[in-house]
CSV table of C-alpha atoms and ligand atoms in Angstrom, one decimal:
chain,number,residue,atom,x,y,z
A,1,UNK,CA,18.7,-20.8,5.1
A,2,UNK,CA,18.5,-18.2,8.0
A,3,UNK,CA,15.5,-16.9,8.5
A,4,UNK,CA,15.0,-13.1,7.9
A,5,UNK,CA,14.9,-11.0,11.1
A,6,UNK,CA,11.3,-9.3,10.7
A,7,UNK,CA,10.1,-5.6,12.4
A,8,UNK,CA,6.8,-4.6,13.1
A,9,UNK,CA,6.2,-0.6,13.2
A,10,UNK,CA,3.2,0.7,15.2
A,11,UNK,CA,2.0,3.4,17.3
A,12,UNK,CA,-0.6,4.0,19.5
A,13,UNK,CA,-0.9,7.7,18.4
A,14,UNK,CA,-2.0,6.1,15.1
A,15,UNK,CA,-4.8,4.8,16.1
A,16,UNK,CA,-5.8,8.2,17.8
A,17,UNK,CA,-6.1,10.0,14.2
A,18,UNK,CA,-9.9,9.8,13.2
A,19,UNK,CA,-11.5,11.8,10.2
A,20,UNK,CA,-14.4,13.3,12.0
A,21,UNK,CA,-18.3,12.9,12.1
A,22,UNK,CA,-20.0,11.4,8.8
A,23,UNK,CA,-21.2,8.1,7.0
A,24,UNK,CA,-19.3,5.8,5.0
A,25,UNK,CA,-16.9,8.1,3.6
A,26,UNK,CA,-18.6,11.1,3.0
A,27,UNK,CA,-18.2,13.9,5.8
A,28,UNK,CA,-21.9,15.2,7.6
A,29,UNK,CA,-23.5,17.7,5.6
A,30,UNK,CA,-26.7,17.8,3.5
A,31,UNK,CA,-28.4,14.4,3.2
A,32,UNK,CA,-26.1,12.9,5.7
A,33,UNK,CA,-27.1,11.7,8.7
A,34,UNK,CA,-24.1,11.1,11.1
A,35,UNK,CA,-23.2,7.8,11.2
A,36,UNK,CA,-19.7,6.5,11.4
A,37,UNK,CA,-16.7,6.8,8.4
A,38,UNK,CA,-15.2,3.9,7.4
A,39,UNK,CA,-11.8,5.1,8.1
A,40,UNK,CA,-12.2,4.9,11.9
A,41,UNK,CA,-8.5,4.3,13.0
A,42,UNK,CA,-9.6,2.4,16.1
A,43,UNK,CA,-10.3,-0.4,14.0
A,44,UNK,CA,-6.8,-0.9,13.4
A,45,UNK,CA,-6.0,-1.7,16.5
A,46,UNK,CA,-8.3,-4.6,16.1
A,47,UNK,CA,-6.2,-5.8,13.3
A,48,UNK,CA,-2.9,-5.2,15.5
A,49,UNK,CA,-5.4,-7.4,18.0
A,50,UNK,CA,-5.4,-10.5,15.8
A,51,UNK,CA,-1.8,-10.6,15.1
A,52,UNK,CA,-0.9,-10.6,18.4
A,53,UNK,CA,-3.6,-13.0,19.8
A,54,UNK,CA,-2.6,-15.5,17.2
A,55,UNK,CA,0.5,-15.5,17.9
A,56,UNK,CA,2.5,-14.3,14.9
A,57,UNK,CA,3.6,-11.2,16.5
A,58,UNK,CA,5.4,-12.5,18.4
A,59,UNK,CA,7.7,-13.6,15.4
A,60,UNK,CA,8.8,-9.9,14.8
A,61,UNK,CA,10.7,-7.3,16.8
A,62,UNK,CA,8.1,-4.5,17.7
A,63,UNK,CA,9.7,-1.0,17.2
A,64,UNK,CA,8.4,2.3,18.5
A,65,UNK,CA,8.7,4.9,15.1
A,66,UNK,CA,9.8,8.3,16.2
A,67,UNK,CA,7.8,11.4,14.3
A,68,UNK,CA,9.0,12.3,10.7
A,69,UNK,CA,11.4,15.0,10.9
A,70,UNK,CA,10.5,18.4,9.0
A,71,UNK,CA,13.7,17.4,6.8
A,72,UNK,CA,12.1,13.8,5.7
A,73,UNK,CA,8.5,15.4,4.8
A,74,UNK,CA,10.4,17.5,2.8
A,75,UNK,CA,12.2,14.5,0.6
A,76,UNK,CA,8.1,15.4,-0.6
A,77,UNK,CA,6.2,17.6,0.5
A,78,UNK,CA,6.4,21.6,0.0
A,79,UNK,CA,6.7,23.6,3.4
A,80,UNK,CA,3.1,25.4,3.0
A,81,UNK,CA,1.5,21.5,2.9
A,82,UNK,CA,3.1,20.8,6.3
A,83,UNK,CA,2.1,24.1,7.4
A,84,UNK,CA,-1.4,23.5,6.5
A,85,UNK,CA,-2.0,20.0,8.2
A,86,UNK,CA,-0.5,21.1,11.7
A,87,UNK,CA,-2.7,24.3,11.4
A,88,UNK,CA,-6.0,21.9,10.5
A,89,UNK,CA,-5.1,19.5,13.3
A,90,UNK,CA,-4.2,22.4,15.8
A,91,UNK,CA,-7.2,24.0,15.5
A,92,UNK,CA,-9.2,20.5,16.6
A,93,UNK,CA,-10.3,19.2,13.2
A,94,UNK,CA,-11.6,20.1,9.4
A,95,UNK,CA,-10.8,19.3,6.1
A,96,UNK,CA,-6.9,19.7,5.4
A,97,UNK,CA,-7.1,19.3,2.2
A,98,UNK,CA,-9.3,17.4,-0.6
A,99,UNK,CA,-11.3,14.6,1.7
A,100,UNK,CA,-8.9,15.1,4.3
A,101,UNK,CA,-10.5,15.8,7.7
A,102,UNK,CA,-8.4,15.1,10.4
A,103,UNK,CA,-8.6,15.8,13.9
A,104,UNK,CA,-6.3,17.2,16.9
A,105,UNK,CA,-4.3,14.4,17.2
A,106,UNK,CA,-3.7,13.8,13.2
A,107,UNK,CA,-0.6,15.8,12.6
A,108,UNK,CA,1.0,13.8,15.6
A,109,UNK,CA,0.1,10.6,13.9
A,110,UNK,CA,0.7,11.4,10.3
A,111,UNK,CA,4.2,12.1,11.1
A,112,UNK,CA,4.3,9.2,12.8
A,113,UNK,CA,3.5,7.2,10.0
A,114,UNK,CA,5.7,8.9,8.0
A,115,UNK,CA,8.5,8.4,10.5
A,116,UNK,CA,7.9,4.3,10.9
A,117,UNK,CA,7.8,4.1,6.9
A,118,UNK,CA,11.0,5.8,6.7
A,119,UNK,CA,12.8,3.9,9.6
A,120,UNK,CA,11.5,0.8,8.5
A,121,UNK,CA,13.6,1.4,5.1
A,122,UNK,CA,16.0,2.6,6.9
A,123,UNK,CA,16.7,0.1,9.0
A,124,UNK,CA,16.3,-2.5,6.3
A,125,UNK,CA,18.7,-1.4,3.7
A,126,UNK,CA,21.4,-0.9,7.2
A,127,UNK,CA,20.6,-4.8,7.6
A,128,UNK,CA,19.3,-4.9,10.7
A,129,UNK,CA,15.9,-6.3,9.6
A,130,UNK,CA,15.2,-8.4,6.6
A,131,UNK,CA,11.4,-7.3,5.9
A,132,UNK,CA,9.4,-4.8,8.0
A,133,UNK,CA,5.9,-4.3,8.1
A,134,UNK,CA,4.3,-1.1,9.1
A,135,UNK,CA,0.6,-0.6,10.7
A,136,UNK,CA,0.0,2.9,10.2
A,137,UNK,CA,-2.5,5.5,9.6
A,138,UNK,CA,-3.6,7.8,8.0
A,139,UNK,CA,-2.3,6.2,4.9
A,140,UNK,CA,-0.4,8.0,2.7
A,141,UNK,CA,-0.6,7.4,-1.1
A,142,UNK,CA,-2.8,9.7,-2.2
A,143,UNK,CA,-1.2,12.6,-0.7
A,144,UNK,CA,0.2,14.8,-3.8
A,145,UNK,CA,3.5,16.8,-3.3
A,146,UNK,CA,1.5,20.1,-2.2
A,147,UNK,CA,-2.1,18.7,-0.7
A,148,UNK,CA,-3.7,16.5,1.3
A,149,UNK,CA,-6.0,14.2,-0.1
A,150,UNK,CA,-8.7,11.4,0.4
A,151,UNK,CA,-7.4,10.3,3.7
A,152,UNK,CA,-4.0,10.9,3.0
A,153,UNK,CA,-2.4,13.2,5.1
A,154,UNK,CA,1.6,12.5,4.1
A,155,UNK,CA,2.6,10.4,1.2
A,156,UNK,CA,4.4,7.4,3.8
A,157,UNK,CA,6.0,5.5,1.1
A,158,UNK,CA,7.0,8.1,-1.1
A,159,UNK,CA,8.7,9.9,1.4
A,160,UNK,CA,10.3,6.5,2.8
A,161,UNK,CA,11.5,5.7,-1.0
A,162,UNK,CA,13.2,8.9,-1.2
A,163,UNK,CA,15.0,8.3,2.6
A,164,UNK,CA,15.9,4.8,0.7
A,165,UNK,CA,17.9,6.9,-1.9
A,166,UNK,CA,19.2,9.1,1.1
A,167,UNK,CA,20.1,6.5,2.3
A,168,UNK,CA,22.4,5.2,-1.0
A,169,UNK,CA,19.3,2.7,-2.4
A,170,UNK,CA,19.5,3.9,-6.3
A,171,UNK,CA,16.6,2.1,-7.4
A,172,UNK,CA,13.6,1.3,-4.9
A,173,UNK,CA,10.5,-0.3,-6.6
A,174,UNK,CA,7.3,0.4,-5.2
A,175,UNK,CA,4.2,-2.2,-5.8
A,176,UNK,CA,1.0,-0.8,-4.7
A,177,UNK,CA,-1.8,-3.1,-4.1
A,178,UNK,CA,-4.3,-1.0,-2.4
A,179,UNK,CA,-7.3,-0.8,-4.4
A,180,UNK,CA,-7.2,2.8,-5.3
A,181,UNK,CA,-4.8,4.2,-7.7
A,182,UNK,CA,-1.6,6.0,-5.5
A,183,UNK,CA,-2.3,9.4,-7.8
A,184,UNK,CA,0.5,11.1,-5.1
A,185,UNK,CA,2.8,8.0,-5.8
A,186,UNK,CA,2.2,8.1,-9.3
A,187,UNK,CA,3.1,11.8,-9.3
A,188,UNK,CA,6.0,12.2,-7.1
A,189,UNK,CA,8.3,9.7,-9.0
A,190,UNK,CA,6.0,10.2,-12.9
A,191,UNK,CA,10.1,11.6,-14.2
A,192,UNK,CA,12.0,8.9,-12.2
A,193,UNK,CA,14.1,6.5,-13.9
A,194,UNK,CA,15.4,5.6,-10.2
A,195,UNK,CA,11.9,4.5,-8.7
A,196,UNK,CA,9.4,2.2,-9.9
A,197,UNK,CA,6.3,2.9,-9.5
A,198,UNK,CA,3.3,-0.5,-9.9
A,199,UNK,CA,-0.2,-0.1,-9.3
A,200,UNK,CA,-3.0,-2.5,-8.9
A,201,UNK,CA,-6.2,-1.0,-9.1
A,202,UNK,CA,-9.6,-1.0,-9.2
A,203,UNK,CA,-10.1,0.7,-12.7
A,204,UNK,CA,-11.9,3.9,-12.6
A,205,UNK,CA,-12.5,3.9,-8.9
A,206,UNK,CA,-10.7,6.7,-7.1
A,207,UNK,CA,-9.6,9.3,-7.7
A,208,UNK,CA,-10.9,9.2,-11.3
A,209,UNK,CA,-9.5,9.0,-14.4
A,210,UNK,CA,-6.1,8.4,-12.9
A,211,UNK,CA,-4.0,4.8,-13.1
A,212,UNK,CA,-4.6,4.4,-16.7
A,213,UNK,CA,-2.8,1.6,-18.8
A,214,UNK,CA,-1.6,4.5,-20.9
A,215,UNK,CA,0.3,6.2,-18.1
A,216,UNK,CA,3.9,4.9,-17.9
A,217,UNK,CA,6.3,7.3,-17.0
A,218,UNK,CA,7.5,10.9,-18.7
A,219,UNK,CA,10.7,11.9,-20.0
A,220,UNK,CA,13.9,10.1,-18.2
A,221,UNK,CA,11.2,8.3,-15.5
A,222,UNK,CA,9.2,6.5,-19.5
A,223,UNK,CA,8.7,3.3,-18.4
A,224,UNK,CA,8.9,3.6,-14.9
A,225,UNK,CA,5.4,3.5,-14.1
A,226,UNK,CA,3.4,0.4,-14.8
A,227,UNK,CA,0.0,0.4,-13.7
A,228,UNK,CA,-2.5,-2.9,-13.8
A,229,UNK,CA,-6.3,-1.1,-13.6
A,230,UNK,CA,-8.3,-4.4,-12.8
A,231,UNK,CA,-12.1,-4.7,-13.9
A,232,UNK,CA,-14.6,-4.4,-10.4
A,233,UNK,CA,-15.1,-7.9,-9.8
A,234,UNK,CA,-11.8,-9.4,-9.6
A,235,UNK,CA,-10.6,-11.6,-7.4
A,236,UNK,CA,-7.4,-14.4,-6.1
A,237,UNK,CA,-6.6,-15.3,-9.5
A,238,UNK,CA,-6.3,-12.3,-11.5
A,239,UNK,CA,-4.3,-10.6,-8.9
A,240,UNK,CA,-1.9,-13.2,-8.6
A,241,UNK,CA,-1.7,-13.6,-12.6
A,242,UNK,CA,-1.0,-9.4,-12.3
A,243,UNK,CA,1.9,-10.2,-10.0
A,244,UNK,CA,3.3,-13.7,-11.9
A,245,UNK,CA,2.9,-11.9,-15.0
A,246,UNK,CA,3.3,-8.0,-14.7
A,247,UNK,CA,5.1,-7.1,-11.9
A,248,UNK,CA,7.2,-9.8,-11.4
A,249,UNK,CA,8.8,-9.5,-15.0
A,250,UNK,CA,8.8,-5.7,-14.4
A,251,UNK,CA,10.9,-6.0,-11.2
A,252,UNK,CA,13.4,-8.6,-12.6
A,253,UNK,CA,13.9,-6.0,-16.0
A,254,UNK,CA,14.1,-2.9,-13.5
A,255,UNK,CA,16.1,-4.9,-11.0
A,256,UNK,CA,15.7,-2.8,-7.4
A,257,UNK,CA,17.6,-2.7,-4.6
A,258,UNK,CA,14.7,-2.1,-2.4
A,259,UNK,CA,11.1,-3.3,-2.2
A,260,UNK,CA,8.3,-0.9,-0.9
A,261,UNK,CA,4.5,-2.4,-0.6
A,262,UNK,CA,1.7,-0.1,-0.5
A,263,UNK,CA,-0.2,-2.7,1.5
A,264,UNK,CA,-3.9,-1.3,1.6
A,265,UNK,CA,-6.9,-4.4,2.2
A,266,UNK,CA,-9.5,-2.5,0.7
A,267,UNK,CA,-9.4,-4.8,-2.7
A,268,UNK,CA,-11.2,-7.6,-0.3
A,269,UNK,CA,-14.4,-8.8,-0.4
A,270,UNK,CA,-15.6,-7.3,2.1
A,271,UNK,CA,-14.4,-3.9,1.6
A,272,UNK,CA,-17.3,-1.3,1.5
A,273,UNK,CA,-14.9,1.2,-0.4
A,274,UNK,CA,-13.9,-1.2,-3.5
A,275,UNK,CA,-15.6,-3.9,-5.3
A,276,UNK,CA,-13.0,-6.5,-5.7
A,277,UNK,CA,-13.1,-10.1,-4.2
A,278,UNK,CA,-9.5,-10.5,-2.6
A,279,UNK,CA,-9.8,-12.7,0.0
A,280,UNK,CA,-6.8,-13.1,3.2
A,281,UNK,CA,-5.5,-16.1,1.0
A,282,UNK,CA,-5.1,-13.5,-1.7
A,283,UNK,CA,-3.1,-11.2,0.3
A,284,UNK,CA,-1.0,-14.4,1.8
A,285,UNK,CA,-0.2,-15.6,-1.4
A,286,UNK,CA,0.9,-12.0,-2.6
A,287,UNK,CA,3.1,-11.4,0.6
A,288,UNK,CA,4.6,-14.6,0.0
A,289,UNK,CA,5.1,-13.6,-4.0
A,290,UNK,CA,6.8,-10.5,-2.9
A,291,UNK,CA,9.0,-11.8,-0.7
A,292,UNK,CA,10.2,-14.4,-2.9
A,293,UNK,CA,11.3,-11.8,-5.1
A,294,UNK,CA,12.7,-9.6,-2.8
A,295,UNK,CA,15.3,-12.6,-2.1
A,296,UNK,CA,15.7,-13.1,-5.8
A,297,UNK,CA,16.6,-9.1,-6.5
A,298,UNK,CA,17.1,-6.9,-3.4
A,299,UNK,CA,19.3,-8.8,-0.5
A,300,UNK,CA,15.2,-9.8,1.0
A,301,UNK,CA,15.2,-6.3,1.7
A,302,UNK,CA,11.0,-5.3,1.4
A,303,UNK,CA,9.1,-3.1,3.6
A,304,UNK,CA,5.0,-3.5,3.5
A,305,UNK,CA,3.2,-0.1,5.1
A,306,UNK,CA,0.0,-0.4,5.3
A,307,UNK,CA,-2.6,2.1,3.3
A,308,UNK,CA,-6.2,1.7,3.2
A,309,UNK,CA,-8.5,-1.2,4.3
A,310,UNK,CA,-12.2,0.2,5.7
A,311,UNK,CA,-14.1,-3.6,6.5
A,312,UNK,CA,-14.3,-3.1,10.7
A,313,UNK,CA,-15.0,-6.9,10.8
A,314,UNK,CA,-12.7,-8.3,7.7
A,315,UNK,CA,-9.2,-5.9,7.2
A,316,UNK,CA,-8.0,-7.7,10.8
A,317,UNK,CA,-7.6,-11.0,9.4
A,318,UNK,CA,-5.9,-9.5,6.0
A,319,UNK,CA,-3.4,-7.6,8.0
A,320,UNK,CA,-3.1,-11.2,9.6
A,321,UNK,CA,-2.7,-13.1,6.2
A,322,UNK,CA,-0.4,-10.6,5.3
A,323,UNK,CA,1.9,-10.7,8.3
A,324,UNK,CA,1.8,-14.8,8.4
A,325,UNK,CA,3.5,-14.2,4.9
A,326,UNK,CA,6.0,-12.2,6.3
A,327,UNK,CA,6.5,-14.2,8.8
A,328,UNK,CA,7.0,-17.4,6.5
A,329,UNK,CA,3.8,-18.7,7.8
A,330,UNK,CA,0.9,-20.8,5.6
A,331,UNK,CA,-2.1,-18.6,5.7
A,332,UNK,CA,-4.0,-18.4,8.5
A,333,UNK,CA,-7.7,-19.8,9.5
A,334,UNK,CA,-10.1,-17.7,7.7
A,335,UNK,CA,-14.1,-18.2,9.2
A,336,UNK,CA,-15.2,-14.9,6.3
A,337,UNK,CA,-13.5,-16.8,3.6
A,338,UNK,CA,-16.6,-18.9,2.9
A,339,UNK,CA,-18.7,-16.2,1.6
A,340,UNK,CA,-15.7,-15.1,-1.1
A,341,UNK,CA,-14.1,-18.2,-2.3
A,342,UNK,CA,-16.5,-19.7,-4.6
A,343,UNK,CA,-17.5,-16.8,-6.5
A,344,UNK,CA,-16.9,-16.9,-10.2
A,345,UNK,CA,-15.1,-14.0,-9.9
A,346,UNK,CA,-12.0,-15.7,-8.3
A,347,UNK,CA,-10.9,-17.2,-11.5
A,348,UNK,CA,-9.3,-15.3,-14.3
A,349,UNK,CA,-11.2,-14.2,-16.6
A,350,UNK,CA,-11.3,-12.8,-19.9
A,351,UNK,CA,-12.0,-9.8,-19.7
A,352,UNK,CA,-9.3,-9.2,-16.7
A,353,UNK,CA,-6.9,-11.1,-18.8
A,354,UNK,CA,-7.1,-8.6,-21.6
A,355,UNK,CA,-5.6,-5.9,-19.4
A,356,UNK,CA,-2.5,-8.0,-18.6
A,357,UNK,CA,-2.2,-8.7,-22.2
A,358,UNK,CA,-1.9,-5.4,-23.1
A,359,UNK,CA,0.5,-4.2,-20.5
A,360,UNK,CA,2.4,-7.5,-21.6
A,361,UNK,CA,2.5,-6.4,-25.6
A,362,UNK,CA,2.8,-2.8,-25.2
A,363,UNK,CA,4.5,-1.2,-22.0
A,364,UNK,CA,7.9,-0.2,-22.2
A,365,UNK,CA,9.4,-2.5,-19.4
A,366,UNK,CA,7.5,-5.9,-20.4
A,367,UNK,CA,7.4,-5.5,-24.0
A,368,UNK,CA,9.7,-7.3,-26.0
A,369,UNK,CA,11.9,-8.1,-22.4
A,370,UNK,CA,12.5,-11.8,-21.8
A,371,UNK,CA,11.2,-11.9,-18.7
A,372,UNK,CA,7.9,-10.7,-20.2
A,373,UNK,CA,7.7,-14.0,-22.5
A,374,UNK,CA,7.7,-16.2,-19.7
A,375,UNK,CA,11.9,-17.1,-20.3
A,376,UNK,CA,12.9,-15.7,-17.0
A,377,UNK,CA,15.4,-13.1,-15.9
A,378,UNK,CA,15.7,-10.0,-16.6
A,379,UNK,CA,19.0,-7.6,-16.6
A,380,UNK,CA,18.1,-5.0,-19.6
A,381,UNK,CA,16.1,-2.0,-18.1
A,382,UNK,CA,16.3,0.5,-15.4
B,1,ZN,ZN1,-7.6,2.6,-0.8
């Protein structure tokens, strides 16, 4: 079997975005010292670092992304939201929406982001790469139709769905793994019978009350959002059960042409935003997952773009398990895994199992399907 030809999407400009003076997360004000945020983007690099010192890089074609074009953002985004993040970055920083501070050279680098999620679809549905992988920031799936939000300047994956179905992809699945719920995901496609939106969260965490097991989709779109809200605490096992059982059945009943990943790192161990125990084996064995089913249903055709991931010493070797997968690579030399491995919370348990057994008795694309009772393919649905 030929191996698939793989592309790697970063730019430098990316790096360059930076949400402003604070501590952890929280901007400088009362009660907060200035410290550093977590979401510093030069970190990233570090993770673009590893990849290319190990050597897998060198197993994918690097591409340049140009900017999003006005036209793309708008697939999205109203006009006045555009307006308003080139007028916060212009003026050299501030909050561009909710938890949005961004600085001069955001707006460059948001479109950016955009742009490499939306070529790297692009480009994989025309056949000139098999899988993609884009290292981007700011991250994008929080951002809501009309504002900015926790980071998130543009919604990168939404947008780069909707280019898919520019580009003649009828139904694009989207599997987000980052351990926030993708509210601006969530929203954009809610009505959508055409895109499938799957979330794997932390449950409760951010923002709140959103990601429930009870939201699945409205009108035409019922069904076609599934999302998996995963006790703090869990780790390798449960996640991969949530893929073997949840969205793997989902994806064969729904059966998509395209594959977007909302690869955020933030549910690892070491992650000072979530509380999960996901080590780079984890994230390895979930790449691989993914594109095993990508074969199976879409051509190979997946794109990963990266989303959150705020542990400076830690999200570099994810990015690294992750693109090993990709790359059809075993899972790379871990020296953090140590501390993560042996904790009780890497094995299912029974009170994460109970929230696959719901989703498998009672939503609308696993319940009753085939797939769902462990007989294999699908073909009802969509
Ligand atoms: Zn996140």
């Amino acid at each position: 079997m030929n191996a698939p030809d793989l592309a790697w999407y970063s730019h430098e400009m990316c790096f360059w975005h930076d949400p402003g003076p604070g501590s952890g997360y929280v901007p400088v004000g009362p009660g907060v010292e200035p410290l550093r945020q977590f979401a510093v983007d030069p970190d990233l690099r570090r993770a673009q670092g590893l990849v290319e010192v190990s050597g897998v890089l060198d197993r994918y074609t690097r591409v340049t992304p140009a900017p999003a074009s006005d036209e793309d953002l708008l697939l999205v985004h109203v006009p006045e939201h555009i307006d308003r993040v080139e007028a916060a970055s212009a003026s050299g920083g501030g909050d561009a929406g909710v938890y949005a501070q961004v600085n001069y050279h955001s707006a460059q680098a948001a479109r950016l982001a955009a742009g490499a999620a939306v070529q790297a679809a692009e480009q994989v549905l025309d056949g000139r790469f098999g899988r993609a992988y884009c290292l981007v920031r700011p991250p994008g799936h929080h951002a809501e139709p009309d504002r900015a939000m926790a980071l998130c300047l543009y919604n990168n994956v939404a947008v780069a769905a909707r280019a898919a179905q520019r580009r003649g992809a009828r139904r694009v699945m989207i599997l987000d793994w980052d351990v926030h719920h993708g509210n601006g995901i969530q929203r954009v496609f809610y009505d959508d019978p055409d895109v499938l939106y799957v979330s794997i969260h932390q449950d409760g965490l951010f923002p709140a009350a959103s990601g429930l097991l009870r939201e699945t989709g409205a009108g035409a779109g019922t069904g076609s959002t599934l999302n998996v809200p995963l006790p703090p605490g869990t780790g390798h096992d449960a996640y991969l059960a949530a893929v073997g059982r949840i969205v793997e059945p989902a994806a064969r009943a729904f059966r998509p042409e395209l594959i977007l990943v909302a690869a955020g790192v933030d549910a690892s161990g070491h992650d000072p935003m979530g509380r999960m125990l996901c080590t780079s084996r984890t994230f390895h064995a979930m790449t691989s997952a993914l594109c095993r089913l990508a074969d199976e249903l879409a051509g190979g055709r997946i794109v990963f773009v990266h989303e959150g991931g705020y542990s400076a010493w830690y999200q570099p070797m994810l990015v690294l398990g992750t693109a090993s997968a990709i790359a059809g690579l075993p899972a790379p030399q871990d020296p953090f895994l140590h501390a993560l491995d042996h904790l009780p919370g890497q094995r299912l348990q029974r009170h994460q199992a109970r929230v696959l057994e719901h989703l498998e008795a009672r939503h609308p694309l696993l319940a009753g399907h085939p797939a769902a009772a462990g007989t294999g393919g699908g073909g009802a649905g969509g």
